[in-house]
N, CA, C and O atoms as a DFTB+ gen file, in Angstrom:
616 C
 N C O
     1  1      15.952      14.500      -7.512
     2  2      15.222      13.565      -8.329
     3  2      14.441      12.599      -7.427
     4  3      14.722      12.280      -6.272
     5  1      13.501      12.234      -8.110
     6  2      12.480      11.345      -7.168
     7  2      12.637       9.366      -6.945
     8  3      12.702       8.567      -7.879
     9  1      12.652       9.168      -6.087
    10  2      13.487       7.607      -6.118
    11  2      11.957       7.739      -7.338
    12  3      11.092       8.568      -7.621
    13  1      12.530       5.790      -7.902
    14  2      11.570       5.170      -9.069
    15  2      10.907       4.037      -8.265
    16  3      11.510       3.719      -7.240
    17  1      10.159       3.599      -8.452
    18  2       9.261       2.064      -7.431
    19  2       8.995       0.817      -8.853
    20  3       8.894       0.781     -10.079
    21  1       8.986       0.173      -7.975
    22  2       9.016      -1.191      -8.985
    23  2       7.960      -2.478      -8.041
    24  3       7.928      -2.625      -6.820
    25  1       7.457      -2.991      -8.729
    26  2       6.504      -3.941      -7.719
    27  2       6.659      -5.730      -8.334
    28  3       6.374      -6.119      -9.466
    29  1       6.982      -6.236      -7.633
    30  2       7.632      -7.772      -8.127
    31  2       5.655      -8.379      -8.605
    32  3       4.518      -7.980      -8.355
    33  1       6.269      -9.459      -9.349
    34  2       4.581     -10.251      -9.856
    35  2       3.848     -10.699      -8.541
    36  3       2.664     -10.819      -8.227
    37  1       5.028     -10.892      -7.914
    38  2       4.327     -11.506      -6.478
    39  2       3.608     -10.945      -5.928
    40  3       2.508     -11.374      -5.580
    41  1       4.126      -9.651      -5.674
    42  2       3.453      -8.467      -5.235
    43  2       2.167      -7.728      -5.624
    44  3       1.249      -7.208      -4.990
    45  1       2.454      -7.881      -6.857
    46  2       1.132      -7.522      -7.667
    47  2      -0.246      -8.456      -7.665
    48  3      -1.413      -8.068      -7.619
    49  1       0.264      -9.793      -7.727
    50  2      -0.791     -10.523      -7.663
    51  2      -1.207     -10.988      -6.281
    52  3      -2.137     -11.794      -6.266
    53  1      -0.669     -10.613      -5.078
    54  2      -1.399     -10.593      -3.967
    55  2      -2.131      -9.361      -3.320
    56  3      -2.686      -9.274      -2.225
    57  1      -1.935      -8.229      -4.543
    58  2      -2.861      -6.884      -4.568
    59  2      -3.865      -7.407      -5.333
    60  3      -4.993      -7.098      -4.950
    61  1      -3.791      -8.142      -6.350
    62  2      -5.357      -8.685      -7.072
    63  2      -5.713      -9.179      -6.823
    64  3      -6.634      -9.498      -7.575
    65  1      -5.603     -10.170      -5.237
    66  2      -5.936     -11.323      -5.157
    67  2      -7.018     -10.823      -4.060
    68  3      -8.057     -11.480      -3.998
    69  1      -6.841      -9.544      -3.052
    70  2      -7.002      -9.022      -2.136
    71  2      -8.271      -8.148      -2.468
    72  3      -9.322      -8.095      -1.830
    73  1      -7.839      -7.310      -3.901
    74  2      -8.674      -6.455      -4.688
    75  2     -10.337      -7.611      -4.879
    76  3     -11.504      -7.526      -4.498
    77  1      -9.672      -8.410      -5.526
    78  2     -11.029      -9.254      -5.826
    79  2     -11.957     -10.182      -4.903
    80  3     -13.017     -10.702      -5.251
    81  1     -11.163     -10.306      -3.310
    82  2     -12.181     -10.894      -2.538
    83  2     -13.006      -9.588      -2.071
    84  3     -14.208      -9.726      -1.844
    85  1     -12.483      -8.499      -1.940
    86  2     -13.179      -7.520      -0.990
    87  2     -13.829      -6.352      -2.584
    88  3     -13.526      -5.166      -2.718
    89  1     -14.642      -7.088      -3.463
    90  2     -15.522      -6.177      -4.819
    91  2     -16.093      -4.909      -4.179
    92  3     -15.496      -3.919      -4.603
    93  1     -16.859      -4.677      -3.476
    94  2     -17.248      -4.204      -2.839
    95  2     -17.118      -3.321      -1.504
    96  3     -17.908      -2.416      -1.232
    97  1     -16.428      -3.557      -0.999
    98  2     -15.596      -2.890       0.474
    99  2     -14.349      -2.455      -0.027
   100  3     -13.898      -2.638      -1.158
   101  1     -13.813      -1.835       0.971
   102  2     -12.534      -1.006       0.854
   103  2     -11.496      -2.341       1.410
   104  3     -12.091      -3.251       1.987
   105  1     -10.082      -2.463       1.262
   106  2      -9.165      -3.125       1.702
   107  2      -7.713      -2.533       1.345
   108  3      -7.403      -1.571       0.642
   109  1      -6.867      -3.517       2.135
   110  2      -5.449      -2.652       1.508
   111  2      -4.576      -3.822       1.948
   112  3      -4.876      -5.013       1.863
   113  1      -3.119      -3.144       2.573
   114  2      -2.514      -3.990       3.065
   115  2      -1.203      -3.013       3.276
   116  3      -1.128      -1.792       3.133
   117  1      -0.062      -4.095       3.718
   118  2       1.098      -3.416       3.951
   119  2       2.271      -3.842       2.497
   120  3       1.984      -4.812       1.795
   121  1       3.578      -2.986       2.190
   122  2       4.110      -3.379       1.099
   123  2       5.636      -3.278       1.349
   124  3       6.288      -2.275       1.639
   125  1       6.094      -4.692       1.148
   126  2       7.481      -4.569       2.313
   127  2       8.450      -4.748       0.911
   128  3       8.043      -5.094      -0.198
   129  1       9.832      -4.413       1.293
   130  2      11.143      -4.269      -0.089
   131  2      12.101      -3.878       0.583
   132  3      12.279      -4.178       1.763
   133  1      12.910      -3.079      -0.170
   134  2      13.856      -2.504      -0.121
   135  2      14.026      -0.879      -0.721
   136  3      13.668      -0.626      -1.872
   137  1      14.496      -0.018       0.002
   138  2      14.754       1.020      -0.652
   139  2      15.335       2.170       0.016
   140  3      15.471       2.322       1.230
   141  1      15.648       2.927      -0.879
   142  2      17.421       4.174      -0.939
   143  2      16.639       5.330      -1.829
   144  3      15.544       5.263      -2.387
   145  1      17.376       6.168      -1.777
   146  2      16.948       7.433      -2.473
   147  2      17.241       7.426      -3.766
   148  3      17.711       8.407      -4.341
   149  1      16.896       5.940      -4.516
   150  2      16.951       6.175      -5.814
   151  2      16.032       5.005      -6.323
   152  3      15.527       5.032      -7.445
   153  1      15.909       4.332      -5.740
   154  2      14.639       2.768      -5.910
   155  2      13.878       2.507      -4.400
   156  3      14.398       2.386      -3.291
   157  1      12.679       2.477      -4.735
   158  2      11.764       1.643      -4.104
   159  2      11.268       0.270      -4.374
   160  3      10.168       0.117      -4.905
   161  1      11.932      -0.627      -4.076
   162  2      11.655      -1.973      -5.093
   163  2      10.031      -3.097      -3.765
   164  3      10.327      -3.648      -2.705
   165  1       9.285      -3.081      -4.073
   166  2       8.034      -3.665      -3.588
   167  2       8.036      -5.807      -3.656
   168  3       7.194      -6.451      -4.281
   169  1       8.831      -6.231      -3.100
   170  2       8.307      -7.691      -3.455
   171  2       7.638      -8.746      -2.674
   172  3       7.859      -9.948      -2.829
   173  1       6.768      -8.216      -1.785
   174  2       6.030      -8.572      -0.803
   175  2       4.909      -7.420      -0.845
   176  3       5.189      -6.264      -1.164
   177  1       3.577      -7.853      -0.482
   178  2       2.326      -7.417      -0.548
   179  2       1.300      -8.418       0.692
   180  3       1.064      -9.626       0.728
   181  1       0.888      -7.313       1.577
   182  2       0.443      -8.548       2.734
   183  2      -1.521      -7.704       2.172
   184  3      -1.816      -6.640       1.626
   185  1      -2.381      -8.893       2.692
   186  2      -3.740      -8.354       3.016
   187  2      -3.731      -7.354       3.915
   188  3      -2.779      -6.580       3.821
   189  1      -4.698      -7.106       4.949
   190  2      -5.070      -6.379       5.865
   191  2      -5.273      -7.185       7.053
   192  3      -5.196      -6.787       8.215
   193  1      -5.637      -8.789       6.500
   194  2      -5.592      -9.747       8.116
   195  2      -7.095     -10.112       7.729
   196  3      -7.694     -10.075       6.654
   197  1      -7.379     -10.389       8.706
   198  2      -8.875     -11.651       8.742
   199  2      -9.866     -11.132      10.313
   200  3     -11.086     -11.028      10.440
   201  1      -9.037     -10.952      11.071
   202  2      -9.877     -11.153      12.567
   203  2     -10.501      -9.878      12.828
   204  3     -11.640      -9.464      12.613
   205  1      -9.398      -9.316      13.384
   206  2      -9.643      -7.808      13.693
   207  2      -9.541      -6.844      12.667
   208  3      -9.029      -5.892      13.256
   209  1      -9.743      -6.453      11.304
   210  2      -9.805      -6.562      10.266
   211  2     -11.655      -5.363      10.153
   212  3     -12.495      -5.523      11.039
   213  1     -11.899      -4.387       9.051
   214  2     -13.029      -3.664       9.228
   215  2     -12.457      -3.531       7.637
   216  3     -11.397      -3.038       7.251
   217  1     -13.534      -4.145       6.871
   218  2     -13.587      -4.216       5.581
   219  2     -15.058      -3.188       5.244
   220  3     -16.000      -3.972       5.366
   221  1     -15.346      -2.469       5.056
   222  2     -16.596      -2.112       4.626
   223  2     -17.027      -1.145       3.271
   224  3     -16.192      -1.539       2.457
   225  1     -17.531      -0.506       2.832
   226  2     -17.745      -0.068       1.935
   227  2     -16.743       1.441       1.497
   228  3     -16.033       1.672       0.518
   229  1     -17.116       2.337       2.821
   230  2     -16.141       3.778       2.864
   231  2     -15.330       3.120       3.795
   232  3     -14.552       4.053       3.999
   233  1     -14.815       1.977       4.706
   234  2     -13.507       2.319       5.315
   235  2     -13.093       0.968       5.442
   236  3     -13.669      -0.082       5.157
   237  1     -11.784       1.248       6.013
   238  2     -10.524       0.170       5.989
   239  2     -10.227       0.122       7.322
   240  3     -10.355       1.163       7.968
   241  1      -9.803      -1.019       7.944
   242  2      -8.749      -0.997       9.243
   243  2      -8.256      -1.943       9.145
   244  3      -8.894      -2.887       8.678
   245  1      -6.651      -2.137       9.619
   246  2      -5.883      -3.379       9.263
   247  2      -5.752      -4.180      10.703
   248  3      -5.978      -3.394      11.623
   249  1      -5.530      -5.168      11.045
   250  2      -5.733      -5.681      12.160
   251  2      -3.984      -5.925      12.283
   252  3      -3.292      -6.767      11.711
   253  1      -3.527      -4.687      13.399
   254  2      -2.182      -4.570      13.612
   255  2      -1.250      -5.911      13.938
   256  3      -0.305      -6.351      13.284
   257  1      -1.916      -6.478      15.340
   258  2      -1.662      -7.720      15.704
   259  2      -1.168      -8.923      14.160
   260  3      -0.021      -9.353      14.032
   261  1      -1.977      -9.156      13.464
   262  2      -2.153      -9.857      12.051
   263  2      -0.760      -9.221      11.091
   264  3      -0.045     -10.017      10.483
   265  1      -0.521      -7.876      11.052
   266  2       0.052      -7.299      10.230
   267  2       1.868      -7.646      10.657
   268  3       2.839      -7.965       9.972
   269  1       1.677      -7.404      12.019
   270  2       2.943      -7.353      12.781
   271  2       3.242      -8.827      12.295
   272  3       4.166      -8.919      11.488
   273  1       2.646      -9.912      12.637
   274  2       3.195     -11.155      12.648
   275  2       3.587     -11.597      10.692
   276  3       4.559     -12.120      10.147
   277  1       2.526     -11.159      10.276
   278  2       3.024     -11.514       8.772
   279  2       4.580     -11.095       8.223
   280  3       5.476     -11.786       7.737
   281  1       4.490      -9.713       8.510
   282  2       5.153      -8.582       7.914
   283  2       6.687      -9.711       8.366
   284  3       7.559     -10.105       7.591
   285  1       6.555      -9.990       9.896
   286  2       7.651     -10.114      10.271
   287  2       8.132     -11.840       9.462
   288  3       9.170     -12.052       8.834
   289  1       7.365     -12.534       9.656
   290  2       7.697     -13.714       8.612
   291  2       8.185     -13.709       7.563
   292  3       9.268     -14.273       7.403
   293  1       7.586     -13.116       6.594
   294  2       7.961     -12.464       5.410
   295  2       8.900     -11.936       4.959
   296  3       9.524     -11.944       3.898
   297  1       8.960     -11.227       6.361
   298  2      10.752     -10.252       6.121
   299  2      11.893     -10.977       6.477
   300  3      13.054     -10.725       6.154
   301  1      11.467     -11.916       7.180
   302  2      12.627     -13.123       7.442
   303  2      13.234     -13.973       6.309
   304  3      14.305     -14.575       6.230
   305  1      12.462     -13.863       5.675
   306  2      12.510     -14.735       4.167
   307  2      13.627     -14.382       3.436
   308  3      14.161     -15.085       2.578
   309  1      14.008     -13.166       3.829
   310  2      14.987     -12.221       2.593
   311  2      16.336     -11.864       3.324
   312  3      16.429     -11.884       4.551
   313  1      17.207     -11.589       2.618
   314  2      18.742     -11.360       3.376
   315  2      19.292     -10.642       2.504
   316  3      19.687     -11.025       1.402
   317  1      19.360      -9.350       3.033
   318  2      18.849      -8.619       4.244
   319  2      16.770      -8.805       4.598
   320  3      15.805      -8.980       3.854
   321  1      16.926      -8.655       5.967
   322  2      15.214      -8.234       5.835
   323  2      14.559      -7.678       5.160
   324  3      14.929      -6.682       4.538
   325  1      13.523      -8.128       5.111
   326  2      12.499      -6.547       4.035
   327  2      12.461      -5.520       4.674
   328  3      13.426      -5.462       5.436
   329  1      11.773      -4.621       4.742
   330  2      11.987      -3.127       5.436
   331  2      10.552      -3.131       4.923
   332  3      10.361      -3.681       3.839
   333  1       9.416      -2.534       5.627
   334  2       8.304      -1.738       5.456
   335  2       8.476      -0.966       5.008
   336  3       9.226      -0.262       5.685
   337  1       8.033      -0.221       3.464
   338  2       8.392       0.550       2.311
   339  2       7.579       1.256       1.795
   340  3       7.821       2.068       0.902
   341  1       5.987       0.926       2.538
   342  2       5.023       1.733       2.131
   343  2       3.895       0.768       2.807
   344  3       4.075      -0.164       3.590
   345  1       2.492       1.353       2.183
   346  2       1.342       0.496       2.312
   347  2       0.226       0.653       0.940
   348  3       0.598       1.246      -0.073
   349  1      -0.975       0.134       1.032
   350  2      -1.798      -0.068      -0.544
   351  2      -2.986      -0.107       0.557
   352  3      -3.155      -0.514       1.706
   353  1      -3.782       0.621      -0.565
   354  2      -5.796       0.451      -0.152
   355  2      -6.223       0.730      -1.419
   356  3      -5.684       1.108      -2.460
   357  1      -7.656       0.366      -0.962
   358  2      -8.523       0.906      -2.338
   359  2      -9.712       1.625      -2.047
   360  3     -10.645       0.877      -1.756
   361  1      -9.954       2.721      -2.034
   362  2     -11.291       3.207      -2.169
   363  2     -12.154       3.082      -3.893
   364  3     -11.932       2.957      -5.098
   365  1     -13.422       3.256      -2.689
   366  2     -14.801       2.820      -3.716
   367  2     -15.202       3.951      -4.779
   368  3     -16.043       3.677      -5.635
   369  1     -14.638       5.158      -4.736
   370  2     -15.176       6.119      -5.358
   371  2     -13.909       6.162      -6.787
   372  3     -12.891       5.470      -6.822
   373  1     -14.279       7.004      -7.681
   374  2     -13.379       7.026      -8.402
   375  2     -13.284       8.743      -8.345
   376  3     -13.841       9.384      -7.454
   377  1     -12.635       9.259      -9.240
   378  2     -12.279      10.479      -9.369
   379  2     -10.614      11.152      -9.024
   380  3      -9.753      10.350      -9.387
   381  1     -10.082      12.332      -8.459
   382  2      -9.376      12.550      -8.124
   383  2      -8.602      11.923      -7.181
   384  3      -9.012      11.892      -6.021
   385  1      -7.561      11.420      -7.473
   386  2      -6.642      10.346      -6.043
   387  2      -6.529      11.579      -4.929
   388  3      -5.979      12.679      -4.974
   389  1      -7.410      10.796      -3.770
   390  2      -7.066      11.522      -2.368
   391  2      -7.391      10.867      -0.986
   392  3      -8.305      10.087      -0.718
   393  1      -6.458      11.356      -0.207
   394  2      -6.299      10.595       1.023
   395  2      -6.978      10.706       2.019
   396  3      -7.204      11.906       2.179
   397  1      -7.554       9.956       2.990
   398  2      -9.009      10.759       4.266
   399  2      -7.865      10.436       5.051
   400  3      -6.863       9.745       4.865
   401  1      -8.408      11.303       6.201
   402  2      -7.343      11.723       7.865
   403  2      -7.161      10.447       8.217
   404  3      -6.170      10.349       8.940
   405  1      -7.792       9.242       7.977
   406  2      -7.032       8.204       8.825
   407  2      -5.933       7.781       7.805
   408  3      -4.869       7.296       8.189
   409  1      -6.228       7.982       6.486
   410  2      -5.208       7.690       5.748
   411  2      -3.196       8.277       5.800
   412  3      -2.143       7.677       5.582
   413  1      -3.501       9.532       6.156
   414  2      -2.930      10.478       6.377
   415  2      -2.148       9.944       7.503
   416  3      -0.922       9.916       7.405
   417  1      -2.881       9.416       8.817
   418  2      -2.763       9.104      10.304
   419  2      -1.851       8.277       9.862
   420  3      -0.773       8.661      10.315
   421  1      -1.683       7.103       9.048
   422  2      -0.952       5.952       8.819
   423  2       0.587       6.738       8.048
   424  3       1.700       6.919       8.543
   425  1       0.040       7.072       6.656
   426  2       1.323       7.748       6.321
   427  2       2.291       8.645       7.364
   428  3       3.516       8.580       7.259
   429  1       1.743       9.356       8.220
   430  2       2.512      10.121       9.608
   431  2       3.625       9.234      10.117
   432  3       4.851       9.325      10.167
   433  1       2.508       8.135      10.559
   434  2       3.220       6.694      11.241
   435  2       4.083       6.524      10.472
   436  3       5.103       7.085      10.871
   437  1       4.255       5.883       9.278
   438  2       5.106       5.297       8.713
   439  2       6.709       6.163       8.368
   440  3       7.873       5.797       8.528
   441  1       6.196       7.249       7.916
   442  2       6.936       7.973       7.668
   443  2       8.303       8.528       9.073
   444  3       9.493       8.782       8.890
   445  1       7.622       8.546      10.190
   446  2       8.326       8.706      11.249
   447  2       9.032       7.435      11.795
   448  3       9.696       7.666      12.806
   449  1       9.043       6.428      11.459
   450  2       9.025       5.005      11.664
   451  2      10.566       4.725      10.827
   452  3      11.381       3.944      11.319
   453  1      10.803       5.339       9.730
   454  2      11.486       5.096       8.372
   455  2      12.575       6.460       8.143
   456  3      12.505       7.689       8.150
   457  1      13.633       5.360       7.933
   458  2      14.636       6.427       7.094
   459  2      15.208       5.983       6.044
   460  3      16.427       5.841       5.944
   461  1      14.343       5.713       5.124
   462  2      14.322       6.067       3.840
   463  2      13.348       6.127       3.560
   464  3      12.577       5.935       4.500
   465  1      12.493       6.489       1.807
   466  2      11.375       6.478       1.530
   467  2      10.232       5.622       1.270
   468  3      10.352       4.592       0.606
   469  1       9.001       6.049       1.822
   470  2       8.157       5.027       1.847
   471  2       7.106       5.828       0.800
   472  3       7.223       7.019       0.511
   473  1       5.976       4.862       0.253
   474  2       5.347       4.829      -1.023
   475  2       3.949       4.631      -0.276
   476  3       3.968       3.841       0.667
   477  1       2.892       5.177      -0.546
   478  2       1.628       4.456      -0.752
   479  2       1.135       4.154      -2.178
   480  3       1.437       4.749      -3.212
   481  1       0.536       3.389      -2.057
   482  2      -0.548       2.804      -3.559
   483  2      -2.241       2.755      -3.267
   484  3      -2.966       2.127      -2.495
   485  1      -2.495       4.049      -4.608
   486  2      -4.262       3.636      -3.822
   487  2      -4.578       3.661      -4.882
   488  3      -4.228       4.484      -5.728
   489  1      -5.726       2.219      -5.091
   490  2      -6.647       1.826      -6.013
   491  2      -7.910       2.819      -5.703
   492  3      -8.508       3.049      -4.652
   493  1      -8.104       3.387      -7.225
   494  2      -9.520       3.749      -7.106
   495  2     -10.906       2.932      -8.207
   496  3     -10.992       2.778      -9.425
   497  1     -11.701       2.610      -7.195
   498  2     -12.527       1.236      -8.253
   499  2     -13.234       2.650      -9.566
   500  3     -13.619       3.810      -9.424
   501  1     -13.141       2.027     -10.354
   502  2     -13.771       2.569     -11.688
   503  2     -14.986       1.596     -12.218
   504  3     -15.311       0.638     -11.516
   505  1     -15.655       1.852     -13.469
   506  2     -16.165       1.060     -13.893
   507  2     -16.572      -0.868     -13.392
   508  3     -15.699      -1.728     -13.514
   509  1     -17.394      -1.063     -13.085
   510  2     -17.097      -2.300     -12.796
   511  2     -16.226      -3.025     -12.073
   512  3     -16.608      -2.961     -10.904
   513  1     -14.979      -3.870     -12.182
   514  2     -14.243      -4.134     -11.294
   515  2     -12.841      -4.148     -11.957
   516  3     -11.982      -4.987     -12.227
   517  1     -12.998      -3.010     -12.067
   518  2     -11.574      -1.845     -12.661
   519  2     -11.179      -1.291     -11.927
   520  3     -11.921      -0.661     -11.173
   521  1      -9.822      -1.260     -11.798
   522  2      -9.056       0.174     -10.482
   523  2      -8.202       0.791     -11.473
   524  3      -7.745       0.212     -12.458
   525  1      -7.931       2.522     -11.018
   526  2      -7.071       3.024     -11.132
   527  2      -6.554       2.822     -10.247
   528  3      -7.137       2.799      -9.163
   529  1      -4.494       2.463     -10.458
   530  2      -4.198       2.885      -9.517
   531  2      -2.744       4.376      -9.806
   532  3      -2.437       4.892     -10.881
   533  1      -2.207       4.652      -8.515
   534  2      -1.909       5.710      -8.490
   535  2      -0.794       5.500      -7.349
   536  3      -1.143       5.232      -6.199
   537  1       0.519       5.628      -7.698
   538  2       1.353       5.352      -6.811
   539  2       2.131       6.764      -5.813
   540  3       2.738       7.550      -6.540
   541  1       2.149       7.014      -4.754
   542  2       2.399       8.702      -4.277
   543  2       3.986       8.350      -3.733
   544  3       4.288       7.157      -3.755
   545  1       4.795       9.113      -3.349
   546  2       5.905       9.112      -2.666
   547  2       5.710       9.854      -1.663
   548  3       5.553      11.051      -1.901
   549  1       5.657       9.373      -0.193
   550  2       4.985       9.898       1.006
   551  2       5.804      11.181       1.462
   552  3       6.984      11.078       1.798
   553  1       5.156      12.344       1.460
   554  2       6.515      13.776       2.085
   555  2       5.501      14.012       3.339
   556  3       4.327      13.667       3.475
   557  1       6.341      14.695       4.169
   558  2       5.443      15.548       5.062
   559  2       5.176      16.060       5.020
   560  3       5.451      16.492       3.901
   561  1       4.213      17.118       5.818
   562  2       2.910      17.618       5.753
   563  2       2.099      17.548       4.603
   564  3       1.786      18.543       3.949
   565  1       1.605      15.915       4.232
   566  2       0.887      15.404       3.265
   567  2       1.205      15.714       1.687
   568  3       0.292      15.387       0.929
   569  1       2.330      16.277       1.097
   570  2       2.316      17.086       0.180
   571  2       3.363      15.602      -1.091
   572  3       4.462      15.659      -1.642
   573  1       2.615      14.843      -1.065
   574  2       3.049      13.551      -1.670
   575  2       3.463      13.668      -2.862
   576  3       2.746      14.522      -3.383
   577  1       4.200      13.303      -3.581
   578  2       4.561      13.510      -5.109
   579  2       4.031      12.012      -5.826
   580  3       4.424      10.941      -5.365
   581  1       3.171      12.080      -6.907
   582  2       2.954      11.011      -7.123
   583  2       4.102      10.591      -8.431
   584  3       4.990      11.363      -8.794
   585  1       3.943       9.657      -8.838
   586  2       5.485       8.411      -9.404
   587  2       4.571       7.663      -9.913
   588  3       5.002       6.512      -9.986
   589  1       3.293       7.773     -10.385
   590  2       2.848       6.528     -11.024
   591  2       3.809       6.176     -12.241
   592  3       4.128       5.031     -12.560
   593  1       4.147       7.139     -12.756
   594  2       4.191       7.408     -14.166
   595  2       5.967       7.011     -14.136
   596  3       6.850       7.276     -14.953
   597  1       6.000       6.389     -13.031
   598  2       8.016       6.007     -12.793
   599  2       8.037       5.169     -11.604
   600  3       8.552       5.137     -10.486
   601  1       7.161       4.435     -12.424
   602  2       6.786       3.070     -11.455
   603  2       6.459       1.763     -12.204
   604  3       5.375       1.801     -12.786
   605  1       7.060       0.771     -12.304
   606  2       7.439      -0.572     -13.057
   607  2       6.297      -1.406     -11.975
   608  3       6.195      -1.243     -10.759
   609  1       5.478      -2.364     -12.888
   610  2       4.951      -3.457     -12.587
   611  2       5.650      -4.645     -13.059
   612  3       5.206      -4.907     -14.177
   613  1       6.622      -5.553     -12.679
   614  2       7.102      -6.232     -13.299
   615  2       6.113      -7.755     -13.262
   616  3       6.464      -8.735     -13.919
């Protein structure tokens, strides 16, 4: 059976908050929690950073330096730590949810990084400033199971 994911308000609203400065460009971030082979629970949601940071129309880059230091603040906050649990972007196109090779490059990372399961979330902009989004459960050799559909926004 497939763990279930759950995303705290907090979480969610620092994905909209992120979604709506960058209308136009691609962005994402990292998505830190807790999780076991039966929940993925999401209650932290970081940007992508500010400095070193490549916001543009087709692509994303997160500014590692930026990511490392948040992630780690953040995770201090909680007892136990948070655990890096996945990551979130948004591409500009709409249509079929799918991942480009650098996307892929990151899920590799993460996935080798982690023992338990990690999640991506990708917004796809629709209409105006509408996203689908689409939540995957990361497997290897790219073959992701998606969980939107067993996945709680609380």
């Amino acid at each position: 059976m497939l763990p279930h994911a759950s995303f705290s308000a907090r979480a969610k609203t620092a994905i909209q908050n992120e979604l709506a400065r960058f209308p136009d460009d691609e962005t994402g971030g990292l998505l830190l929690g807790y999780a076991d082979a039966e929940h993925i629970a999401v209650l932290e949601a970081t940007d992508g950073g500010y400095e070193n940071t490549i916001h543009e129309p087709d692509c994303f880059a997160y500014d590692p330096a930026y990511e490392k230091h948040l992630c780690g603040i953040l995770s201090e906050l909680f007892d136990p730590p948070l655990q890096l649990v996945g990551l979130w972007h948004k591409h500009n196109q709409s249509g079929r949810p799918h991942f480009s090779r650098a996307d892929e490059d990151m899920h590799r990372q993460l996935l080798e990084s982690a023992a338990y399961p990690c999640i991506s979330l990708l917004f796809e902009k629709e209409d105006c400033d509408c996203y689908d989004a689409h939540v995957f459960l990361l497997r290897a050799e790219n073959e992701h199971a998606d969980i939107t559909n067993d996945t709680d926004w609380v």
